[in-house]
Short mmCIF file of C-alpha atoms and ligand atoms in Angstrom, two decimals:
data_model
loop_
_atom_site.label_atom_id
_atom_site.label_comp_id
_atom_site.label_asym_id
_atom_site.label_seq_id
_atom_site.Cartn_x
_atom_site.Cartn_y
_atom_site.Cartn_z
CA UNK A 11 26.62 -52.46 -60.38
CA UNK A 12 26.27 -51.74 -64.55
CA UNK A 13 29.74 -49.36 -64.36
CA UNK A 14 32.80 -51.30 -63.76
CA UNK A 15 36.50 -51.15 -64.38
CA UNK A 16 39.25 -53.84 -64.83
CA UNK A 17 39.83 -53.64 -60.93
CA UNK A 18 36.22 -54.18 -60.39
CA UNK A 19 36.25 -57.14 -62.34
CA UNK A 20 39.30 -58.58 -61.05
CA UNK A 21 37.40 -60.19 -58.49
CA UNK A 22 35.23 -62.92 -60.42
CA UNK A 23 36.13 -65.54 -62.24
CA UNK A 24 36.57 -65.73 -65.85
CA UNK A 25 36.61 -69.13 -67.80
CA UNK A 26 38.21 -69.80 -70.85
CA UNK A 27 36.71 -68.32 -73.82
CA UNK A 28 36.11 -71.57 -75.61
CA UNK A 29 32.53 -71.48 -76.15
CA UNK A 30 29.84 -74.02 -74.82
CA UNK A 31 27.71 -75.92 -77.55
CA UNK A 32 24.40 -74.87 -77.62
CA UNK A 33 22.74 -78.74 -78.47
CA UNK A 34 19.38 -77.18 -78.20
CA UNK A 35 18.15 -80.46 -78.85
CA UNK A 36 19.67 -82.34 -76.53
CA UNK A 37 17.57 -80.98 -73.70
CA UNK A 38 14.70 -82.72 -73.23
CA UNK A 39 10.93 -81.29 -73.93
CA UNK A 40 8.36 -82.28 -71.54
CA UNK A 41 4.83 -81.00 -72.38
CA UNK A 42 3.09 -81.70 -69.13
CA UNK A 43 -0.69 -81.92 -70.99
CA UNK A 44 0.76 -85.28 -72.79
CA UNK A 45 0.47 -88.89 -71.10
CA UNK A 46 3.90 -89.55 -71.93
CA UNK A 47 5.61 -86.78 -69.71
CA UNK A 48 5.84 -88.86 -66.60
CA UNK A 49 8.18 -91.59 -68.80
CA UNK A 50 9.86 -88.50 -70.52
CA UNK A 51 10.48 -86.91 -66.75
CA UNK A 52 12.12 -90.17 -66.00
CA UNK A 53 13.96 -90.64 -68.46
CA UNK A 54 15.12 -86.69 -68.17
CA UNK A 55 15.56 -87.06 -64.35
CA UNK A 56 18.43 -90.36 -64.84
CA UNK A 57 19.98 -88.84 -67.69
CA UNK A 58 20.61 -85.55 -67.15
CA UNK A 59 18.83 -84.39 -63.91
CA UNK A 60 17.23 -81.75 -66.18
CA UNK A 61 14.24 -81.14 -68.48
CA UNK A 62 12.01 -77.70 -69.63
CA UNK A 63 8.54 -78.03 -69.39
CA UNK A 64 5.72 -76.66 -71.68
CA UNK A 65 2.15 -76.13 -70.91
CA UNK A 66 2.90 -75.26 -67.47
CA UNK A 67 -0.10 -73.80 -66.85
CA UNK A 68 1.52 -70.77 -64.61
CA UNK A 69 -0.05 -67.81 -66.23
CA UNK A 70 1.94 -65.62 -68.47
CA UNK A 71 0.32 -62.26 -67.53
CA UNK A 72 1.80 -63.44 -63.68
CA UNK A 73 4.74 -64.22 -64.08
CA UNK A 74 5.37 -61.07 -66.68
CA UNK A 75 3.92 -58.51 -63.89
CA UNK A 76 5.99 -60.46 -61.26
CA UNK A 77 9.12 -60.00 -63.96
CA UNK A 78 8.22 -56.07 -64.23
CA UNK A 79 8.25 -55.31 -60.34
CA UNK A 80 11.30 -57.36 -59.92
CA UNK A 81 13.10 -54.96 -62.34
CA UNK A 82 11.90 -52.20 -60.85
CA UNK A 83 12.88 -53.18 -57.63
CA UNK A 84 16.56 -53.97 -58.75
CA UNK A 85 16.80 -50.47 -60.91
CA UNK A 86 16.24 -48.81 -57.74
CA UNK A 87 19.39 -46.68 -56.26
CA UNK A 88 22.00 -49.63 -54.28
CA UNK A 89 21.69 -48.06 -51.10
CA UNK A 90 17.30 -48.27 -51.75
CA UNK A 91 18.08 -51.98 -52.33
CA UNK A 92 20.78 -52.55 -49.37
CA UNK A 93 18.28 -51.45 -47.34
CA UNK A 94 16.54 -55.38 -48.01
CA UNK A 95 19.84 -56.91 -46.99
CA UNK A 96 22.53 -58.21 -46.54
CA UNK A 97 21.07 -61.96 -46.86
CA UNK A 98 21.54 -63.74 -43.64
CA UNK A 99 20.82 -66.15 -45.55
CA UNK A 100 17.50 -64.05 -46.46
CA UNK A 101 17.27 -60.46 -48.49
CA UNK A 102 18.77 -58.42 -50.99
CA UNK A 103 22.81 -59.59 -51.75
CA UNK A 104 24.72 -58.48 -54.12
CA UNK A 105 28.14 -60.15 -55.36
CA UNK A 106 28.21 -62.01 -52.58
CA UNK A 107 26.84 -65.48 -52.85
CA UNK A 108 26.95 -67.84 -49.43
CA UNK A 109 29.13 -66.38 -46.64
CA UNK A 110 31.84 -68.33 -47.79
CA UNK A 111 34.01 -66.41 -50.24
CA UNK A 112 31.67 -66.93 -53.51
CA UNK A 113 30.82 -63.96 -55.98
CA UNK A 114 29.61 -63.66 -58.99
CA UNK A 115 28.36 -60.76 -61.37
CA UNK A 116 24.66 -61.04 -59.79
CA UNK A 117 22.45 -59.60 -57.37
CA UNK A 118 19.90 -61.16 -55.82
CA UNK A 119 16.93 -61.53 -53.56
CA UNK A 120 16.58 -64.41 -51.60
CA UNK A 121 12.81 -65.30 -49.50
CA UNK A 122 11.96 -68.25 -47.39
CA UNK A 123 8.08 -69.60 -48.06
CA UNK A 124 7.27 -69.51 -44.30
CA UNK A 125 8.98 -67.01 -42.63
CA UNK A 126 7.54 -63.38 -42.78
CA UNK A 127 9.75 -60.78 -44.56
CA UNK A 128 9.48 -57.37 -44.07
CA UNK A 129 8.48 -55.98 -47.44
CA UNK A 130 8.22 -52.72 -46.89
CA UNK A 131 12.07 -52.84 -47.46
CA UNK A 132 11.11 -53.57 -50.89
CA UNK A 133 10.50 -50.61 -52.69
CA UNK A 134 7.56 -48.42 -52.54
CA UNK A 135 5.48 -50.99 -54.64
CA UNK A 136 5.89 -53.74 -52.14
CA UNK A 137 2.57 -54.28 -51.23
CA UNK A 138 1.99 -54.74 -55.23
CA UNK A 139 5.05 -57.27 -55.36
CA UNK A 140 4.70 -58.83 -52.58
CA UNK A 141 0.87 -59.98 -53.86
CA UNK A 142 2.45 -60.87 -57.01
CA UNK A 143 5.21 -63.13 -55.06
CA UNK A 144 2.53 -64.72 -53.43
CA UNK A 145 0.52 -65.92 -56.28
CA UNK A 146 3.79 -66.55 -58.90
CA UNK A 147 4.78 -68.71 -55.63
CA UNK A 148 1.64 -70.51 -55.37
CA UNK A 149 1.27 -71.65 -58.90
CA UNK A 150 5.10 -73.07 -59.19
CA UNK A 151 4.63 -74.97 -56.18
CA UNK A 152 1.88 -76.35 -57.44
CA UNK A 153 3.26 -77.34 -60.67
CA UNK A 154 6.15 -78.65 -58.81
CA UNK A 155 3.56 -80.64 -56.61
CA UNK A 156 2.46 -81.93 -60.46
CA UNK A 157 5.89 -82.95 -61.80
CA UNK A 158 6.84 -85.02 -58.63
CA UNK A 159 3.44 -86.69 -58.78
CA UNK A 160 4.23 -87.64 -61.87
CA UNK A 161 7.70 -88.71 -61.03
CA UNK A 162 6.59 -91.00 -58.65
CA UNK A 163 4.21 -92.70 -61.15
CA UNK A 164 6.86 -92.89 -63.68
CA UNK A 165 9.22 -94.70 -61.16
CA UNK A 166 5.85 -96.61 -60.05
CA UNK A 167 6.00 -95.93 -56.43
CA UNK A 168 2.39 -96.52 -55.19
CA UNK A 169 2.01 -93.72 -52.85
CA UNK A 170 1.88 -90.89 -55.58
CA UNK A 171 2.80 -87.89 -53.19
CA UNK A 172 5.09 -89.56 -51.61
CA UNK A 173 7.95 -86.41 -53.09
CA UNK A 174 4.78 -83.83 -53.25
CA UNK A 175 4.02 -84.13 -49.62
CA UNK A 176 7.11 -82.68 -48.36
CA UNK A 177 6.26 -79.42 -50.52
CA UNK A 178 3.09 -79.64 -49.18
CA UNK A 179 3.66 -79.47 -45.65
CA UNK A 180 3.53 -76.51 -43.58
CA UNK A 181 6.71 -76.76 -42.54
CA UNK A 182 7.86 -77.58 -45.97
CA UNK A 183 11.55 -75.18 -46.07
CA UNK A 184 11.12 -74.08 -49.55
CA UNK A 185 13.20 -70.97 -50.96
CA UNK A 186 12.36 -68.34 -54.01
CA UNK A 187 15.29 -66.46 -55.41
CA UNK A 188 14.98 -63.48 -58.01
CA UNK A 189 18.78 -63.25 -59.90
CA UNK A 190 19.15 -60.05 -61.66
CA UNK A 191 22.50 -60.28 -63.63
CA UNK A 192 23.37 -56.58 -65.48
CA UNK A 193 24.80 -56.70 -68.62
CA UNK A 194 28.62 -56.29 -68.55
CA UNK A 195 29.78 -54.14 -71.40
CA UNK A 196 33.02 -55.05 -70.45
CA UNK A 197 32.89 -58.88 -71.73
CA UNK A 198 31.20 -57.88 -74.90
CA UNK A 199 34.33 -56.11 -75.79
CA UNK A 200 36.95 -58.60 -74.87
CA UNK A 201 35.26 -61.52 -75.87
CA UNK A 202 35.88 -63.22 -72.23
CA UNK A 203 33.42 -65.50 -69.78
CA UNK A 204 32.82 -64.13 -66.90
CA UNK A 205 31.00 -66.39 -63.76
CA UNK A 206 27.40 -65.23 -63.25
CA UNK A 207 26.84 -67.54 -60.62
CA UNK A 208 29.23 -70.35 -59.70
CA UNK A 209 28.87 -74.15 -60.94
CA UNK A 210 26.75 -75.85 -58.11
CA UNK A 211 24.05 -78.42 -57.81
CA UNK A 212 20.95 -77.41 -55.92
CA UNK A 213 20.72 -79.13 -52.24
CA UNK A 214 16.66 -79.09 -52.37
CA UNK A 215 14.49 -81.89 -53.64
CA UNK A 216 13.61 -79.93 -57.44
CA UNK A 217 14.23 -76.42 -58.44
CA UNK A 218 12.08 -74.63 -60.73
CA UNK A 219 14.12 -72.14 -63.02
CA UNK A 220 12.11 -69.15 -65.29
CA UNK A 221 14.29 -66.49 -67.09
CA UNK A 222 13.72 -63.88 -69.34
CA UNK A 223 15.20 -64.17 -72.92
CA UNK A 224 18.45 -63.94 -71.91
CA UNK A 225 21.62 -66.21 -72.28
CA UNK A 226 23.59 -67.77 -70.12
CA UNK A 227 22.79 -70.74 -67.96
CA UNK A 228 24.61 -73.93 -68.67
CA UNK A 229 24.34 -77.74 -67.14
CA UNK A 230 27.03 -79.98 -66.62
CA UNK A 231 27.08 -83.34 -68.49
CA UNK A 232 27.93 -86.90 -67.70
CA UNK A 233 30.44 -86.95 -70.64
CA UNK A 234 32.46 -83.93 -69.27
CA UNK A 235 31.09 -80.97 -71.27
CA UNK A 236 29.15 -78.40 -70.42
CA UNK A 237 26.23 -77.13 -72.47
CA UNK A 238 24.39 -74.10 -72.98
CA UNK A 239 20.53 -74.13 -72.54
CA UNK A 240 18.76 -71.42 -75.02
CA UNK A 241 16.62 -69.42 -73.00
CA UNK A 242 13.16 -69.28 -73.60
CA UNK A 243 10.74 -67.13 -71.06
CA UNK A 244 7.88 -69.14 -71.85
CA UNK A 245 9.10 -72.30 -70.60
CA UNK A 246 10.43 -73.57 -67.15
CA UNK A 247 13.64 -75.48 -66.56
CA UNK A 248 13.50 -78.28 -63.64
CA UNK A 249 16.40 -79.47 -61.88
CA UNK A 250 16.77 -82.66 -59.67
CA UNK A 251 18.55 -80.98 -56.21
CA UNK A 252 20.66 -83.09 -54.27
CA UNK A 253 17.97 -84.79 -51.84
CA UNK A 254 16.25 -86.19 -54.67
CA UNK A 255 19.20 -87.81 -55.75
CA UNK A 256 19.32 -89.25 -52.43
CA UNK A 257 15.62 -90.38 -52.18
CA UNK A 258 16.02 -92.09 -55.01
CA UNK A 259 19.27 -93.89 -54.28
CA UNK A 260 21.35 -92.20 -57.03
CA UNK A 261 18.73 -93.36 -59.68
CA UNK A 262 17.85 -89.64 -60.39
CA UNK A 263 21.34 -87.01 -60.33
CA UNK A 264 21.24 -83.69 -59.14
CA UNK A 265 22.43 -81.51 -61.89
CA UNK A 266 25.50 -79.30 -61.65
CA UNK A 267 24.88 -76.01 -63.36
CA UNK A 268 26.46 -72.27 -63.57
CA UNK A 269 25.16 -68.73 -65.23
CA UNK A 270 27.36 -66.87 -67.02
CA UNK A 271 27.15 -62.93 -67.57
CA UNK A 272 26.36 -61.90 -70.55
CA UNK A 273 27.94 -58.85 -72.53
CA UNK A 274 25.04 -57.21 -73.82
CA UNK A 275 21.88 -58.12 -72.27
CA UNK A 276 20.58 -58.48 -68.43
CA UNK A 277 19.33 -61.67 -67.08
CA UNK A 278 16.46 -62.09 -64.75
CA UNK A 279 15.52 -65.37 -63.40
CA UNK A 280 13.67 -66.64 -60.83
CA UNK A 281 13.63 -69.91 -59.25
CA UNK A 282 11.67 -71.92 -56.59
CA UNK A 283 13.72 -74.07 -54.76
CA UNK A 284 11.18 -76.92 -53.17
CA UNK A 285 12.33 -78.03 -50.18
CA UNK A 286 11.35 -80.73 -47.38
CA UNK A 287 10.88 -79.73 -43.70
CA UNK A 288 13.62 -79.19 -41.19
CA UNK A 289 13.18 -82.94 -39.42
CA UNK A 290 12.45 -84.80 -41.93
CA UNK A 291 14.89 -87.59 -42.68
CA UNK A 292 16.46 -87.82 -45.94
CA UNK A 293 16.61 -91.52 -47.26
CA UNK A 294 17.15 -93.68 -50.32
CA UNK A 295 12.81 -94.70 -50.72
CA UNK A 296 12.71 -98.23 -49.79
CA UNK A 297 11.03 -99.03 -52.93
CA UNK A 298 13.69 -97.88 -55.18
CA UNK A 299 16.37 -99.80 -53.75
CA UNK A 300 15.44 -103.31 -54.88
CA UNK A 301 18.11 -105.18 -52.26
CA UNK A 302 20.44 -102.72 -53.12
CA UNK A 303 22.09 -100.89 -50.23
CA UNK A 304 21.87 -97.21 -49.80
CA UNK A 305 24.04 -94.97 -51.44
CA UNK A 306 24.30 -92.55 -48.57
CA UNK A 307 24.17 -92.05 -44.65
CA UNK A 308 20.93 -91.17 -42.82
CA UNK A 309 20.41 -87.61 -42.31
CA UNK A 310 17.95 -85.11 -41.56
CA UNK A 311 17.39 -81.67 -44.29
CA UNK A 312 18.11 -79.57 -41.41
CA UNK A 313 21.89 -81.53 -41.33
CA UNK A 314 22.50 -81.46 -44.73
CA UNK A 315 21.22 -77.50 -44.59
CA UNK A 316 23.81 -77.00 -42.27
CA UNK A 317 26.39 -78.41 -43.72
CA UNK A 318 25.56 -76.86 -47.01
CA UNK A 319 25.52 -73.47 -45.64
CA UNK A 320 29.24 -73.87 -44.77
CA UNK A 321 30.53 -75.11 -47.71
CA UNK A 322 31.55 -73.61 -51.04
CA UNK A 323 29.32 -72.93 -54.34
CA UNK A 324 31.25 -75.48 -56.35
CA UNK A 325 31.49 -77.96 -53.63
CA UNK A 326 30.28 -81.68 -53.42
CA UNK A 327 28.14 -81.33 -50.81
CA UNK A 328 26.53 -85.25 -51.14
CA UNK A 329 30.19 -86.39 -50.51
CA UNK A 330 29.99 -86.73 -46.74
CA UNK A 331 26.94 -88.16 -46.56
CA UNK A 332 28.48 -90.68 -49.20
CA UNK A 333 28.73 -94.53 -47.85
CA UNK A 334 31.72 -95.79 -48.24
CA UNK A 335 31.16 -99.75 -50.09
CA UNK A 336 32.32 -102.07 -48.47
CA UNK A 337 34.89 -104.37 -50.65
C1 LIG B 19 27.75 -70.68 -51.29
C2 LIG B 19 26.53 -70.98 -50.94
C3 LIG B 19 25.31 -70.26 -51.44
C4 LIG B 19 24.21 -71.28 -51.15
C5 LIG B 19 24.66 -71.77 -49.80
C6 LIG B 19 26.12 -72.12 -50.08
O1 LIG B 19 26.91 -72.20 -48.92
C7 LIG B 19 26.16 -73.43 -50.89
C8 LIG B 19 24.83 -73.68 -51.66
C9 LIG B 19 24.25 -72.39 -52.25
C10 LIG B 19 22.82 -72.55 -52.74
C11 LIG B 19 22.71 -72.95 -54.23
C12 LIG B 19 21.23 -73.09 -54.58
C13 LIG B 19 20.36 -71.93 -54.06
O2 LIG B 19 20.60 -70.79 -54.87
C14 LIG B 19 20.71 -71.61 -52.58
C15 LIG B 19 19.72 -70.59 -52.00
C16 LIG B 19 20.78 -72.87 -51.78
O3 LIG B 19 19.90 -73.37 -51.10
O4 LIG B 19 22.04 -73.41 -51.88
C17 LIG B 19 22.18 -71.20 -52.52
C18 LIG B 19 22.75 -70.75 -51.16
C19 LIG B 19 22.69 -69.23 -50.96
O5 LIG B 19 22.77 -68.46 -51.94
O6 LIG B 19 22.60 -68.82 -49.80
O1 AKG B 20 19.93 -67.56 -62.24
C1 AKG B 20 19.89 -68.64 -62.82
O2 AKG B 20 19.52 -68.78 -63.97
C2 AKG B 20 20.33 -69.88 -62.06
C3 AKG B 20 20.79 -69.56 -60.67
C4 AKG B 20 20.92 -70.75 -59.80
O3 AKG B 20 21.30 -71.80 -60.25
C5 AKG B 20 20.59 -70.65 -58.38
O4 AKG B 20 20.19 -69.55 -57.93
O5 AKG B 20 20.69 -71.68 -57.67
FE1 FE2 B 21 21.10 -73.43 -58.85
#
């Protein structure tokens, strides 16, 4: 995937070389030991569906061993790694993102939290990563258990797990993805954009985003622009996903955001998607909606799954579910 020609390239998208700001301080902080982070998660959830967290308690030396096997596992040969895939919707994919005509300059591996995989597809260190997966997985979900305990004290909902408990459950249909995106020589030379992965908003209720030092993810803001977030590997990066939005009636917006490749350096991230279980019913909470009527049509995660999985990356996939007001 590092060696490419014009003709390889043809096939993503480029955006127009006018650059991104970078308004590092426009993204907001939230140190999770501090009393205020459930009003600064809040606050970060309504106005930009987005916020980094430090002192996240997930151990460095993890998630740095979990980084190393990761690499390992993508630097092996492509028909070692094709071997894990294609991802139907689970496994090794590369350029290919969704069945639906989406690519980007990325490979990937995609996991399910409670369905087995067969790691021995993995590399000959799978037993190794697949511990390391296991632990890395079982630390972010737990700090994702945190920040939506805290969210619901922020919004002062009385039943504190009342987002948590759908991570919790057994059935909870959560989702880790490992994004490996080479460095493409090619960009650094022409000074061009080129679409890591497509502009999107995660359907879940709260991703979970951790990167190495590398450039190029960017959010969507209200005001039309897009920004660039400066990476740092210490921190993570939470987005609201789509059912949150919903839960909370539109209060909280599900963030659109894109990667894109970068010219001299690769990318690795890795993100926990937390999701609810199949049946569960997504709904404004009646709580937040104060007389109001809801924002959206009564569906189960396991409809708006399906749906999602046949649309597009840059799709609105809340617009069907929209309700239409009545004048
Ligand atoms: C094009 C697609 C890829 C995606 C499923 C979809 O049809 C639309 C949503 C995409 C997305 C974005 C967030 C996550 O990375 C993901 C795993 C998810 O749940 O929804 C991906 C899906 C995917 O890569 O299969
Ligand atoms: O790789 C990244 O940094 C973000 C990717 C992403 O948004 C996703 O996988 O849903
Ligand atoms: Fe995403």
């Amino acid at each position: 995937m590092a060696s490419l020609s014009k003709t390889t390239t043809e096939q993503y998208s480029y955006i127009k070389n006018r650059m991104a700001s970078t308004f590092a301080s426009t993204i907001p902080i939230v140190d999770l030991s501090k009393p205020d982070a459930k009003t600064l998660i809040v606050n970060a959830c309504e106005e930009f569906g987005f916020f980094k967290v430090i002192n996240h308690g997930v151990p460095m030396e993890a998630i740095s061993r979990l980084e190393t096997e990761a690499l390992k596992f993508f630097s092996l040969p492509l028909n070692e790694k094709e071997k894990a895939g294609p991802p139907n919707p689970f496994g090794y994919g590369s350029k290919r993102i969704g069945h639906n005509g989406d690519v980007g300059w990325v490979e990937y591996l995609l996991l399910n939290n409670n369905q087995e995989h067969d790691f021995s597809l993995y590399g000959k260190n799978h037993e190794k990563f697949r511990c390391l997966l296991n632990s890395y997985m079982c630390s972010v979900k737990k700090m994702a258990c945190d920040i939506l305990e805290l969210m619901a004290e922020g919004l002062k909902i009385q039943q504190k797990n009342v987002f948590s408990k759908l991570l919790r459950d057994k059935e909870s249909d959560s989702v880790f993805r490992v994004n490996h995106y080479p460095a493409c020589p090619e960009l650094a030379v022409n000074g061009e954009n080129m679409i890591g992965f497509g502009e999107h908003t995660d359907p879940q209720i709260i991703s979970l985003l951790r990167s190495n030092n590398t450039s190029g993810l960017q959010i969507y803001l209200r005001d039309g622009s897009w920004i660039s977030v400066p990476p740092d590997h210490n921190s993570f990066f939470i987005n609201v996903g789509d059912s949150l939005q919903v839960m909370t009636n539109g209060r909280f917006r599900s963030v659109r955001h894109r990667v894109l490749a970068n010219g001299f350096k690769s990318r690795l991230s890795m993100i926990y998607f937390g999701g609810p279980p199949l049946s569960e019913k997504i709904a404004p909470l009646p709580s937040l909606m104060k007389g109001k009527e809801s924002l959206y049509k009564e569906f189960t995660w396991f409809e708006y799954k399906n749906s999602t999985y046949g649309s597009r990356l840059a799709d609105n996939r809340l617009g069907h579910f929209e309700r239409i007001a009545a004048s």
